[in-house]
Each structure stands twice: as structure tokens, then as C-alpha cells.
Amino acid sequence: MAGRYALDHMFTVGEVTLRLAFRRALGQLRRLAGRWLPVWLGFGAGWAVACNPLLEASADGEAAVFRPHSNAFLHCQVHEAVYRSVVGAWLHQRPSAAPPLRTLYLGRAVSFPWISRHLADAALASAAWDARRGRARRSGGENALVAALLSAEAFRSRLDEPFAGSPYGVLGVTAEKVLVGPAGEHSSDAAAVDRRVPYDAMLWLQIGARRQLD
């Protein structure tokens, strides 16, 4: 009897231990589910979420970051009208006593489909871009060429549009970490299957006093 009691007692202790471990694991799963549920829902809905683009000023006030969505886990594309609206509204409410604005970081060009498409089209039409080899012909490489293509007056004026009426203007664009891909996928020429173009890069708008544009 004593032996049987000992075995029953050991089983009971083991059972309790397992139950406690199970409850702890279940609690952890519930916490993780609460943390990641918005992301899972985003996947399940095909990212069918309401985008919430915004600008955030740097600590020194001389720079700003454009965020396509307040939630970094959610992917949103910023169309040209949205870009104009968000930047224009932010500039309008920016305190007049704030330090002079120097830079606006846009992030990846692919988050702005109209920028990505223009970049690919402009490279395809540029003599400075070797579309067969997918590389820049001029010194400075891909970064310098992408910056030059996006800083050209015709496109720079589009980037500058929301700054009209403010003390600031877009003087140019700088670029880093350029990505190159099939022109048939990224440019307006779907038949250009044997050529390669830049379509993505990290982008900064160089901002200055509006009088510098005159």
C-alpha cells in the first residue's frame, strides 16, 4: 500500500507540474496573439488596411521623415496626391519658430509608385544609363545617376509642389542603395524584357529656402 501510495503521489505531482507548464505556455500564446494579431489580420486581408501616412520631425527640427503608415509592420503605398496632401498639411502646421528645414527623408522609392515608375522610365530613356547591363555609364555610379534623374526640373517640380506657399522648396534629391530590375516589370514599357532599370532606392529630398529656386 505504501508503494502504491508513493506512485500515485508521484503521478499527481507530475500531473500538476504539467498543468502549470501548460497554463504558462497558454498565457504566453495569448500575449503573443494580442501583440501580432493586427499583423496577421493584415496578411489575411491582403493588407486591406487604412493607411495612415505622416511626417515626423527630427529631434533638432532640421529634418523630417515621411512614414507611409504609423504602424511600421503594415505596408502602404503613397500616391502622388497623398504625398502632396500630407507634406502640405505638415508644412502648414509647422511652427514658424522651428529651425530651418534641411532634409526630408522619403525612404524607399517603391513606397511611392509614381516615383519608382518615373525613375525606371527616365533611366530607360537616358543615354547615361546602360539598360542592357543595368548600370550607370557615368562616374558616380547608380546613386549619382538616380539622384540626377529625380532632380531633373520636370520631376523635381512635382516633388516641390506641396512646398509652394511655404518658405521652403525642394532643391534636389540624393539616393543610396539603388536596386535594379527588369524594365518590363518596373517601367511603362512592358515589352522591354531584355533591359534592366533602377526602380528602388533610399531617397532624401534636399530642402532649402524657396528663394534658392528662383
CSV table of N, CA and C in Angstrom, one decimal, residues 128-129 135-149 173-178:
chain,number,residue,atom,x,y,z
A,128,ALA,N,22.8,58.1,-70.2
A,128,ALA,CA,23.7,57.9,-69.2
A,128,ALA,C,23.5,56.5,-68.5
A,129,TRP,N,22.4,55.8,-68.9
A,129,TRP,CA,22.1,54.5,-68.3
A,129,TRP,C,22.3,53.4,-69.3
A,135,ARG,N,23.4,49.3,-65.5
A,135,ARG,CA,24.3,50.1,-64.7
A,135,ARG,C,24.5,51.4,-65.3
A,136,ALA,N,25.0,52.4,-64.5
A,136,ALA,CA,25.2,53.7,-65.0
A,136,ALA,C,26.5,53.8,-65.8
A,137,ARG,N,26.5,54.6,-66.8
A,137,ARG,CA,27.6,54.8,-67.7
A,137,ARG,C,28.6,55.9,-67.1
A,138,ARG,N,28.0,56.8,-66.4
A,138,ARG,CA,28.8,58.0,-65.9
A,138,ARG,C,29.5,57.7,-64.6
A,139,SER,N,30.5,58.5,-64.2
A,139,SER,CA,31.1,58.3,-62.9
A,139,SER,C,30.2,58.7,-61.8
A,140,GLY,N,30.4,58.1,-60.7
A,140,GLY,CA,29.5,58.3,-59.6
A,140,GLY,C,28.5,57.2,-59.4
A,141,GLY,N,28.4,56.3,-60.4
A,141,GLY,CA,27.6,55.1,-60.3
A,141,GLY,C,26.1,55.4,-60.2
A,142,GLU,N,25.4,54.3,-59.8
A,142,GLU,CA,23.9,54.3,-59.8
A,142,GLU,C,23.3,55.4,-58.9
A,143,ASN,N,23.9,55.5,-57.7
A,143,ASN,CA,23.4,56.5,-56.7
A,143,ASN,C,23.4,57.9,-57.3
A,144,ALA,N,24.5,58.3,-58.0
A,144,ALA,CA,24.5,59.7,-58.5
A,144,ALA,C,23.5,59.8,-59.7
A,145,LEU,N,23.4,58.8,-60.5
A,145,LEU,CA,22.5,58.9,-61.7
A,145,LEU,C,21.1,58.9,-61.2
A,146,VAL,N,20.7,58.1,-60.3
A,146,VAL,CA,19.3,58.1,-59.8
A,146,VAL,C,19.0,59.5,-59.2
A,147,ALA,N,19.9,60.1,-58.4
A,147,ALA,CA,19.7,61.4,-57.9
A,147,ALA,C,19.5,62.4,-59.0
A,148,ALA,N,20.3,62.3,-60.0
A,148,ALA,CA,20.2,63.3,-61.2
A,148,ALA,C,18.9,63.1,-61.9
A,149,LEU,N,18.5,61.9,-62.1
A,149,LEU,CA,17.2,61.7,-62.8
A,149,LEU,C,16.0,62.3,-62.1
A,173,VAL,N,17.5,65.8,-55.0
A,173,VAL,CA,17.3,64.5,-54.4
A,173,VAL,C,18.7,63.8,-54.3
A,174,THR,N,18.8,63.1,-53.2
A,174,THR,CA,20.0,62.3,-53.1
A,174,THR,C,19.5,60.8,-52.9
A,175,ALA,N,20.3,59.9,-53.3
A,175,ALA,CA,19.9,58.5,-53.3
A,175,ALA,C,21.0,57.5,-52.9
A,176,GLU,N,20.6,56.4,-52.2
A,176,GLU,CA,21.5,55.4,-51.8
A,176,GLU,C,20.9,54.0,-52.0
A,177,LYS,N,21.7,53.0,-52.1
A,177,LYS,CA,21.2,51.6,-52.1
A,177,LYS,C,20.2,51.4,-53.3
A,178,VAL,N,20.6,51.7,-54.5
A,178,VAL,CA,19.8,51.5,-55.6
A,178,VAL,C,19.6,50.1,-56.0
